[in-house]
PDB file of C-alpha atoms in Angstrom:
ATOM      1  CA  UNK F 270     -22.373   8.789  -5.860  1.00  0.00           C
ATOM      2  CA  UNK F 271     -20.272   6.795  -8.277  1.00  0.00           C
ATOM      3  CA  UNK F 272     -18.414   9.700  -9.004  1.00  0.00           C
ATOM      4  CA  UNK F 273     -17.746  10.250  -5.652  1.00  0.00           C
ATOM      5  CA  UNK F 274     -16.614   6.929  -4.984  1.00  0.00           C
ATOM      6  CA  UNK F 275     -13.733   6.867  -7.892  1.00  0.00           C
ATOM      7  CA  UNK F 276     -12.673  10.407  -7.032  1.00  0.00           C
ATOM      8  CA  UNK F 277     -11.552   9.477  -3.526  1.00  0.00           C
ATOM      9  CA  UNK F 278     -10.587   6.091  -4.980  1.00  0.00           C
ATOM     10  CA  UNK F 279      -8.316   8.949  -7.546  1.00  0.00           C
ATOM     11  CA  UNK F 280      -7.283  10.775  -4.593  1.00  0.00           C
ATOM     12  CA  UNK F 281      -5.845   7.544  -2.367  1.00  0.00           C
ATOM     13  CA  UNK F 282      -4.310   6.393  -6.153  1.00  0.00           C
ATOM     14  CA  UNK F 283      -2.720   9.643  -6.038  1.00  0.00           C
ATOM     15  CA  UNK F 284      -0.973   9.973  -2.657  1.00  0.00           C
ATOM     16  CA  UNK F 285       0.152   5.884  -3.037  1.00  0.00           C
ATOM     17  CA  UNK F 286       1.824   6.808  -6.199  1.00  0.00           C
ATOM     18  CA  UNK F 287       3.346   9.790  -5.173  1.00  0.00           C
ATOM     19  CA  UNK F 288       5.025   8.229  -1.801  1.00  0.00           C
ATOM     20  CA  UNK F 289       5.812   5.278  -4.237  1.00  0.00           C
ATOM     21  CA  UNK F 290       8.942   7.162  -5.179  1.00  0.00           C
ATOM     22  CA  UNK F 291      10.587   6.859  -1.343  1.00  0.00           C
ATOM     23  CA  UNK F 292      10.946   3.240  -3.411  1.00  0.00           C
ATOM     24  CA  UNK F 293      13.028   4.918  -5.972  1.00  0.00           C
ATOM     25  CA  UNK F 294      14.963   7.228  -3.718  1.00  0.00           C
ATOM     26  CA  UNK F 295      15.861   4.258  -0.997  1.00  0.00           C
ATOM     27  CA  UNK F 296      17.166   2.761  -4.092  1.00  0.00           C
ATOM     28  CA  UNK F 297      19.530   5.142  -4.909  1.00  0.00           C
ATOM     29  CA  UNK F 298      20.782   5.879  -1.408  1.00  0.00           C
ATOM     30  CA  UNK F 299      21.911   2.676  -0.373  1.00  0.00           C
ATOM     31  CA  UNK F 300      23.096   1.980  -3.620  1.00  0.00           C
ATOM     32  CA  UNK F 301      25.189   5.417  -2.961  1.00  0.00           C
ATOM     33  CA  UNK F 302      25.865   4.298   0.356  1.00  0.00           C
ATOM     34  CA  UNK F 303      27.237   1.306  -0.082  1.00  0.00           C
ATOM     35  CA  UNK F 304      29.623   2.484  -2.982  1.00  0.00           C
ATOM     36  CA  UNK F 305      30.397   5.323  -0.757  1.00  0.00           C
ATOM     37  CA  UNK F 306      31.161   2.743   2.464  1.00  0.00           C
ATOM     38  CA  UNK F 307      33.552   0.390   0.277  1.00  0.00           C
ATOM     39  CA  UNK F 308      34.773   1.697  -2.426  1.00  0.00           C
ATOM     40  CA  UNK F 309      35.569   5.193  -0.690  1.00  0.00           C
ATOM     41  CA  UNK F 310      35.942   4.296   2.376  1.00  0.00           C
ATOM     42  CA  UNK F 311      33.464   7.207   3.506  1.00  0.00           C
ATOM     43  CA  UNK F 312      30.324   5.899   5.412  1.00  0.00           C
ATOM     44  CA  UNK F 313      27.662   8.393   6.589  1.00  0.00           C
ATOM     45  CA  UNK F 314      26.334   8.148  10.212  1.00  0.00           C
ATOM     46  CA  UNK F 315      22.750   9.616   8.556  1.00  0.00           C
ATOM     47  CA  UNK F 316      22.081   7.075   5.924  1.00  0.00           C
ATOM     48  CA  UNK F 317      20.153   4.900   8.020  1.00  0.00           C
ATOM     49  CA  UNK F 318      17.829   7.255   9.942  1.00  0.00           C
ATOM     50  CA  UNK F 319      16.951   8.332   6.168  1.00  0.00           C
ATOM     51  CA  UNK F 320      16.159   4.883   4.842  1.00  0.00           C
ATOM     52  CA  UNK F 321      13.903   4.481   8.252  1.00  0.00           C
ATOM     53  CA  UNK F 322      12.253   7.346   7.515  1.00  0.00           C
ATOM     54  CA  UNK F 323      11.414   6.909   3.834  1.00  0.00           C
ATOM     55  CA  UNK F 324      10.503   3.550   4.212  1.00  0.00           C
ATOM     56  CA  UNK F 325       7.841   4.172   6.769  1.00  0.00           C
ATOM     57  CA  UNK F 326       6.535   7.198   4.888  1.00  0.00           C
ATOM     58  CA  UNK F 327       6.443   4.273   2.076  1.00  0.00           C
ATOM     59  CA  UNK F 328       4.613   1.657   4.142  1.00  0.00           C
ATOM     60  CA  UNK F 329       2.001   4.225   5.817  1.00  0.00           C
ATOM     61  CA  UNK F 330       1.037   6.238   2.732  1.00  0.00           C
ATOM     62  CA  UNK F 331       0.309   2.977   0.681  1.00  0.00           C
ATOM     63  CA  UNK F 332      -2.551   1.671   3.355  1.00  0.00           C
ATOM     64  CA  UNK F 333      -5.295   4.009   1.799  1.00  0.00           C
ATOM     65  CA  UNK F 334      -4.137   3.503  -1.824  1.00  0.00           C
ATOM     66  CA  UNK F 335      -4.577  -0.569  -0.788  1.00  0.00           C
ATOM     67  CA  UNK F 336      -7.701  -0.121   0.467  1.00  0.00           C
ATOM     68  CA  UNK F 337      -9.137   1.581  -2.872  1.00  0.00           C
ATOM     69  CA  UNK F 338      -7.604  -1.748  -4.286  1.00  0.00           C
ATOM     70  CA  UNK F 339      -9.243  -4.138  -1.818  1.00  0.00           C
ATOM     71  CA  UNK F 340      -5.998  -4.779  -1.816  1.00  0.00           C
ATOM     72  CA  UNK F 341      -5.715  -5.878   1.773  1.00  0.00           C
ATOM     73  CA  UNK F 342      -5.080  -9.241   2.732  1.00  0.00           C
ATOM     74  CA  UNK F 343      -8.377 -11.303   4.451  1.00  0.00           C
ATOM     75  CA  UNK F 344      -7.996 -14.081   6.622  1.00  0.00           C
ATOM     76  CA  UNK F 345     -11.093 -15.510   6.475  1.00  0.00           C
ATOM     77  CA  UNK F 346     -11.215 -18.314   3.757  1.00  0.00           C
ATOM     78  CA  UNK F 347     -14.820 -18.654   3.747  1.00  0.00           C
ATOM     79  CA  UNK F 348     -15.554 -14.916   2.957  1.00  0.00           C
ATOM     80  CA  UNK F 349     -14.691 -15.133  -1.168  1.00  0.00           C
ATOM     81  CA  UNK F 350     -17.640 -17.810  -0.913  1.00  0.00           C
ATOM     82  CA  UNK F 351     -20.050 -15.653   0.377  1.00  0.00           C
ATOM     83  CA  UNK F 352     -22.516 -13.510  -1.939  1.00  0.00           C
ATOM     84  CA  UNK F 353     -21.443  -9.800  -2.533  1.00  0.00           C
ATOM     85  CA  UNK F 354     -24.508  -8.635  -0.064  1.00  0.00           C
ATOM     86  CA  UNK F 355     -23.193 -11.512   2.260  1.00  0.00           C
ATOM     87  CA  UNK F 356     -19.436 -10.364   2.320  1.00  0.00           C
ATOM     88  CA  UNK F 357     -20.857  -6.062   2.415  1.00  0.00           C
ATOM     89  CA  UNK F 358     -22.935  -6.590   6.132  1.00  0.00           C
ATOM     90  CA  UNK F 359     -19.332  -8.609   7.263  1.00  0.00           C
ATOM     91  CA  UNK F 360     -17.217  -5.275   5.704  1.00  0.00           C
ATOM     92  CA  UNK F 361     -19.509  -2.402   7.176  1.00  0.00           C
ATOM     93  CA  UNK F 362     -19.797  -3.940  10.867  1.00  0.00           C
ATOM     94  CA  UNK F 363     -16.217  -4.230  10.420  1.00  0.00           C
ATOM     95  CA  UNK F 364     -15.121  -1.197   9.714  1.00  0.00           C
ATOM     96  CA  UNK F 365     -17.789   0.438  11.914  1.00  0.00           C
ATOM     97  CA  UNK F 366     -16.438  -1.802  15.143  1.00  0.00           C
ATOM     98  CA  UNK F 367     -12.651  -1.818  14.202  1.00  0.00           C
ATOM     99  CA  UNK F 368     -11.561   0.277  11.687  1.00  0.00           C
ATOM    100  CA  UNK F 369     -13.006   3.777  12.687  1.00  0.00           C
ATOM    101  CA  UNK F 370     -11.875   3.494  15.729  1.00  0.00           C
ATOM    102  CA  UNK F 371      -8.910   2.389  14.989  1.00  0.00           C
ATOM    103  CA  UNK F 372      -7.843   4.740  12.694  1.00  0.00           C
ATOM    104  CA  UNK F 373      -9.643   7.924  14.488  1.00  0.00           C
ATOM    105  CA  UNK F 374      -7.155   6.743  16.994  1.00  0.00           C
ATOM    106  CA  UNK F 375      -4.359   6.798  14.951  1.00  0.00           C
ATOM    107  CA  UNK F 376      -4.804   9.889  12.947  1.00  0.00           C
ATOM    108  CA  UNK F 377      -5.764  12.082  16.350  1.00  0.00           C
ATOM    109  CA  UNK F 378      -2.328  10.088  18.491  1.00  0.00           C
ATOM    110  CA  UNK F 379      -0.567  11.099  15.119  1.00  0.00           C
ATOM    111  CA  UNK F 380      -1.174  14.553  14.860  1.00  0.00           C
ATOM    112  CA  UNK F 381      -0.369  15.283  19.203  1.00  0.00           C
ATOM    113  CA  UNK F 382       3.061  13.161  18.354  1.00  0.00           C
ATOM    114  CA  UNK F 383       3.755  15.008  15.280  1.00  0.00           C
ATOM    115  CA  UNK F 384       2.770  18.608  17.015  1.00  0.00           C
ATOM    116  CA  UNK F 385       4.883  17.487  20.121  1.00  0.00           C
ATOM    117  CA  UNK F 386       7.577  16.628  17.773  1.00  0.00           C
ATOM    118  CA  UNK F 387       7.903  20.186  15.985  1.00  0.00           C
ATOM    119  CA  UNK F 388       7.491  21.830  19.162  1.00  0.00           C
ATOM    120  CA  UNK F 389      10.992  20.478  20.256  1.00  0.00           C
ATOM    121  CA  UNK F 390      12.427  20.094  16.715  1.00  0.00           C
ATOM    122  CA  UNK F 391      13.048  17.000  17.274  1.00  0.00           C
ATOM    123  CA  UNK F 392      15.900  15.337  15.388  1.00  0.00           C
ATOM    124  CA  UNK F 393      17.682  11.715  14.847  1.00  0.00           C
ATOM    125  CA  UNK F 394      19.604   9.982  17.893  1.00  0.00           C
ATOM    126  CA  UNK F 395      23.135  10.262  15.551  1.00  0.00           C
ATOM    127  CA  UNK F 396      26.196  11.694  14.780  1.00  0.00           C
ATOM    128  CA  UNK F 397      24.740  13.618  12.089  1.00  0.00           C
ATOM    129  CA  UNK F 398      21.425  14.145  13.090  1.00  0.00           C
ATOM    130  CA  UNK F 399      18.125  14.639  10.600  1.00  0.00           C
ATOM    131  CA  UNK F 400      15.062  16.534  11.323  1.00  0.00           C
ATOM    132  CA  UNK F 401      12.528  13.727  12.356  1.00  0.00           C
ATOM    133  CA  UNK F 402       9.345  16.035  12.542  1.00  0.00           C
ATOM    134  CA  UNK F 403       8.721  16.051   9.231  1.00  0.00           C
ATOM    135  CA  UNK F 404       7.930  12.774   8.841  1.00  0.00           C
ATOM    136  CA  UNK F 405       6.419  12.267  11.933  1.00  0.00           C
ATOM    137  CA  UNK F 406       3.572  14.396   9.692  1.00  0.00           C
ATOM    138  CA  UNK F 407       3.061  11.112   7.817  1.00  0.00           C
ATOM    139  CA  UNK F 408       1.789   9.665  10.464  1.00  0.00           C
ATOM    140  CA  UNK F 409      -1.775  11.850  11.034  1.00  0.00           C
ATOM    141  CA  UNK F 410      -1.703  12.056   6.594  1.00  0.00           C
ATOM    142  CA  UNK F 411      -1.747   8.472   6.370  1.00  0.00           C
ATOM    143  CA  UNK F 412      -4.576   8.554   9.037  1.00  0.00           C
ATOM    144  CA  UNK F 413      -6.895  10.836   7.146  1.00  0.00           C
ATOM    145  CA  UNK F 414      -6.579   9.447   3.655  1.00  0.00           C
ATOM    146  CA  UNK F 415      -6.898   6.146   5.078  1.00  0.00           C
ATOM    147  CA  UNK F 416     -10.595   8.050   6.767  1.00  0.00           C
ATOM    148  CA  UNK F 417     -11.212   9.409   3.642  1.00  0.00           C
ATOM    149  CA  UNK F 418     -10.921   5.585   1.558  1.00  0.00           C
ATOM    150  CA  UNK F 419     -12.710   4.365   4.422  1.00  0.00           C
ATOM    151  CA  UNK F 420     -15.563   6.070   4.047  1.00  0.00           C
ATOM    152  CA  UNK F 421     -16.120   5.678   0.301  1.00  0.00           C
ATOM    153  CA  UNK F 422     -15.842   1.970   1.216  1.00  0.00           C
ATOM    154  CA  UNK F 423     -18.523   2.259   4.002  1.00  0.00           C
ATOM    155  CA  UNK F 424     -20.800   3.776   1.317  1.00  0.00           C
ATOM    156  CA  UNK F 425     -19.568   1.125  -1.116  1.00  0.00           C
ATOM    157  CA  UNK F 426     -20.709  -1.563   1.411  1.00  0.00           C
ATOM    158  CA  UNK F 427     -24.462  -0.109   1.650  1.00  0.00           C
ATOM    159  CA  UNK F 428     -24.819  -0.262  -2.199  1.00  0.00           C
ATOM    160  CA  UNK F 429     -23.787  -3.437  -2.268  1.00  0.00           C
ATOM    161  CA  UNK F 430     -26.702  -4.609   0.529  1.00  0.00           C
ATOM    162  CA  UNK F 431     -28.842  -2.437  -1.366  1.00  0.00           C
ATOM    163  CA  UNK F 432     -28.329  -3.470  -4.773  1.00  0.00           C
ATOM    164  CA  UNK F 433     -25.977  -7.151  -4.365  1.00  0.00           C
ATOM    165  CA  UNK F 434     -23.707  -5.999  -6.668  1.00  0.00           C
ATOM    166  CA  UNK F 435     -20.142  -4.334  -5.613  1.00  0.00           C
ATOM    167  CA  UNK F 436     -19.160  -0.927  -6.855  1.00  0.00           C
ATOM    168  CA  UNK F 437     -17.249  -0.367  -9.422  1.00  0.00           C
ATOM    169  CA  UNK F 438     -13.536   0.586  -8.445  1.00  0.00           C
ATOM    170  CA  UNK F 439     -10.734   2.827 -10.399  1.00  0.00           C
ATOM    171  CA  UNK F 440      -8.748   0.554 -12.515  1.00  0.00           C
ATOM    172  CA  UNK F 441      -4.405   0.176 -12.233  1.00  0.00           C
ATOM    173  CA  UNK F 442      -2.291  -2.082 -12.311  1.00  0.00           C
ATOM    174  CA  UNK F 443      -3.336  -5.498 -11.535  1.00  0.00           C
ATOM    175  CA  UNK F 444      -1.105  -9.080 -10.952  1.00  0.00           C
ATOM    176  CA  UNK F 445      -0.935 -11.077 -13.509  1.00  0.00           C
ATOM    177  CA  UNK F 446      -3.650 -13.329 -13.899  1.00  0.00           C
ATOM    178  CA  UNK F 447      -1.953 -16.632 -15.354  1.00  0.00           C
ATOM    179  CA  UNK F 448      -5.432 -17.916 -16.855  1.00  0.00           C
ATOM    180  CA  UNK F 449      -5.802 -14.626 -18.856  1.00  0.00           C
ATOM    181  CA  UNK F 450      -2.057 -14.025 -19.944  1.00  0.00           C
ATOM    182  CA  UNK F 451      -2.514 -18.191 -21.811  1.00  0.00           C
ATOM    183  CA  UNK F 452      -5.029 -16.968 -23.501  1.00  0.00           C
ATOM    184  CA  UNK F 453      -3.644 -13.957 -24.613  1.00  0.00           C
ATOM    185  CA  UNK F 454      -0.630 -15.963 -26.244  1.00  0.00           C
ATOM    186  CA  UNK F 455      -3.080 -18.896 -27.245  1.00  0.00           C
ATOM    187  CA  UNK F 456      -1.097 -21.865 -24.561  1.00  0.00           C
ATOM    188  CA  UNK F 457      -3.345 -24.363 -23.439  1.00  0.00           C
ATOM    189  CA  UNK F 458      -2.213 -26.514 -20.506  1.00  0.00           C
ATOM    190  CA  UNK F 459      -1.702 -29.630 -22.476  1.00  0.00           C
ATOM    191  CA  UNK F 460       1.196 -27.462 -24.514  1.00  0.00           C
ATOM    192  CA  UNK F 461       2.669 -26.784 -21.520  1.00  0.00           C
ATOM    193  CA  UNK F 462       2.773 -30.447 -20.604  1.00  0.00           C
ATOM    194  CA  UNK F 463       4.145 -31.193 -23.874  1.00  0.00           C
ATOM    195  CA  UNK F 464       7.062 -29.078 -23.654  1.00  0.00           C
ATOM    196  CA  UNK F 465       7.800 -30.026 -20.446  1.00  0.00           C
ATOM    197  CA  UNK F 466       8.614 -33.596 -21.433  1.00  0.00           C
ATOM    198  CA  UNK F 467      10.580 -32.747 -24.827  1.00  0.00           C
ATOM    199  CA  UNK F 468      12.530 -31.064 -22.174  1.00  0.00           C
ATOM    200  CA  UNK F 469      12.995 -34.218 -19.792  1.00  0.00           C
ATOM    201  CA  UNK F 470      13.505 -36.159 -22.104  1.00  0.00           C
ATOM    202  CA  UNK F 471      16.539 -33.388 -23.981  1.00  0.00           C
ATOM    203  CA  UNK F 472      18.187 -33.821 -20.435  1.00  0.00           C
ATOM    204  CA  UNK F 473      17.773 -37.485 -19.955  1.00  0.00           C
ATOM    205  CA  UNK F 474      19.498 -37.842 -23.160  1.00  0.00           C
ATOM    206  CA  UNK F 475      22.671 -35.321 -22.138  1.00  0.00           C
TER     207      UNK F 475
END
């Protein structure tokens, strides 16, 4: 079942990443846009229906590679207090009473709105108009891998309340955890302190 769990974990990993470069390409387009608008004096009417669209294929693509994370923002401050079996029963009747619902919804709304979409080939409201139906597709993929991580976190919750320990996840890139990177360079806290008044006093001096 492990297995199981870091191959879908793999699979959301793999669509976040891939989506990640609409980061790299909205880069380079309003960088080209903007050269383009005032240094050549050539705007495009297009440019902005394309950052739209690439951004939101960014933002929906990266909810199910989050979610393999637990990378999702909770608001409830008492929950990192609870005990992993605690904080499990809270995630499963949540994502049995909201989430699977919510994204059924989404991912069956997103596929009639896509479907309606290519039936008219629908395109932007603008001089130069894109094709919009191709990334109204986003909408029912995001849907489905977010399904898919959703799942593997369901089963991940009933290990937990079986065994009280959480599942291991697929490792990437993590923030920086400030306790761990002073003791990778050896700085204790009172060094800090230290150097922090050799500097006040450098500029009380000046």
């Amino acid at each position: 079942m492990q297995s199981f769990l870091l191959t879908v974990d793999r699979f959301s990993t793999w669509i976040g990443k891939t989506f990640a470069w609409c980061a790299v390409l909205l880069t380079l387009l309003i960088s080209w846009e903007v050269f383009s608008r005032y240094v050549l004096n050539r705007p495009h009417a297009w440019v902005l229906d394309a950052q739209i669209m690439l951004y939101g294929a960014l933002f929906m693509t990266a909810g199910a590679y989050t979610l393999s994370k637990n990378g999702h923002v909770r608001g409830d401050v008492l929950y990192g207090f609870f005990r992993p079996r605690t904080q499990a029963i809270f995630d499963l009747a949540l994502y049995i009473v909201f989430f699977l619902p919510g994204i059924v919804a989404l991912t069956w709304a997103g596929w009639i709105y896509a479907g309606e979409s290519l039936a008219i080939r629908e395109q932007t409201f603008s001089a130069d108009p894109l094709p919009l139906y191709p990334f109204k597709y986003v909408i029912p993929l995001a849907g489905v891998t977010l399904l898919i991580q959703g799942f593997a976190e369901i089963v991940r919750c009933i290990q937990c309340i079986q065994t009280g320990i959480w599942p291991l996840r697929e490792e990437d890139v993590e923030e920086v955890d400030v306790g761990k990177l002073k003791e990778m360079v050896h700085v204790k806290d009172a060094d800090i302190e230290a150097l922090d008044a050799v500097v006040v006093a450098k500029e009380g001096t000046r």
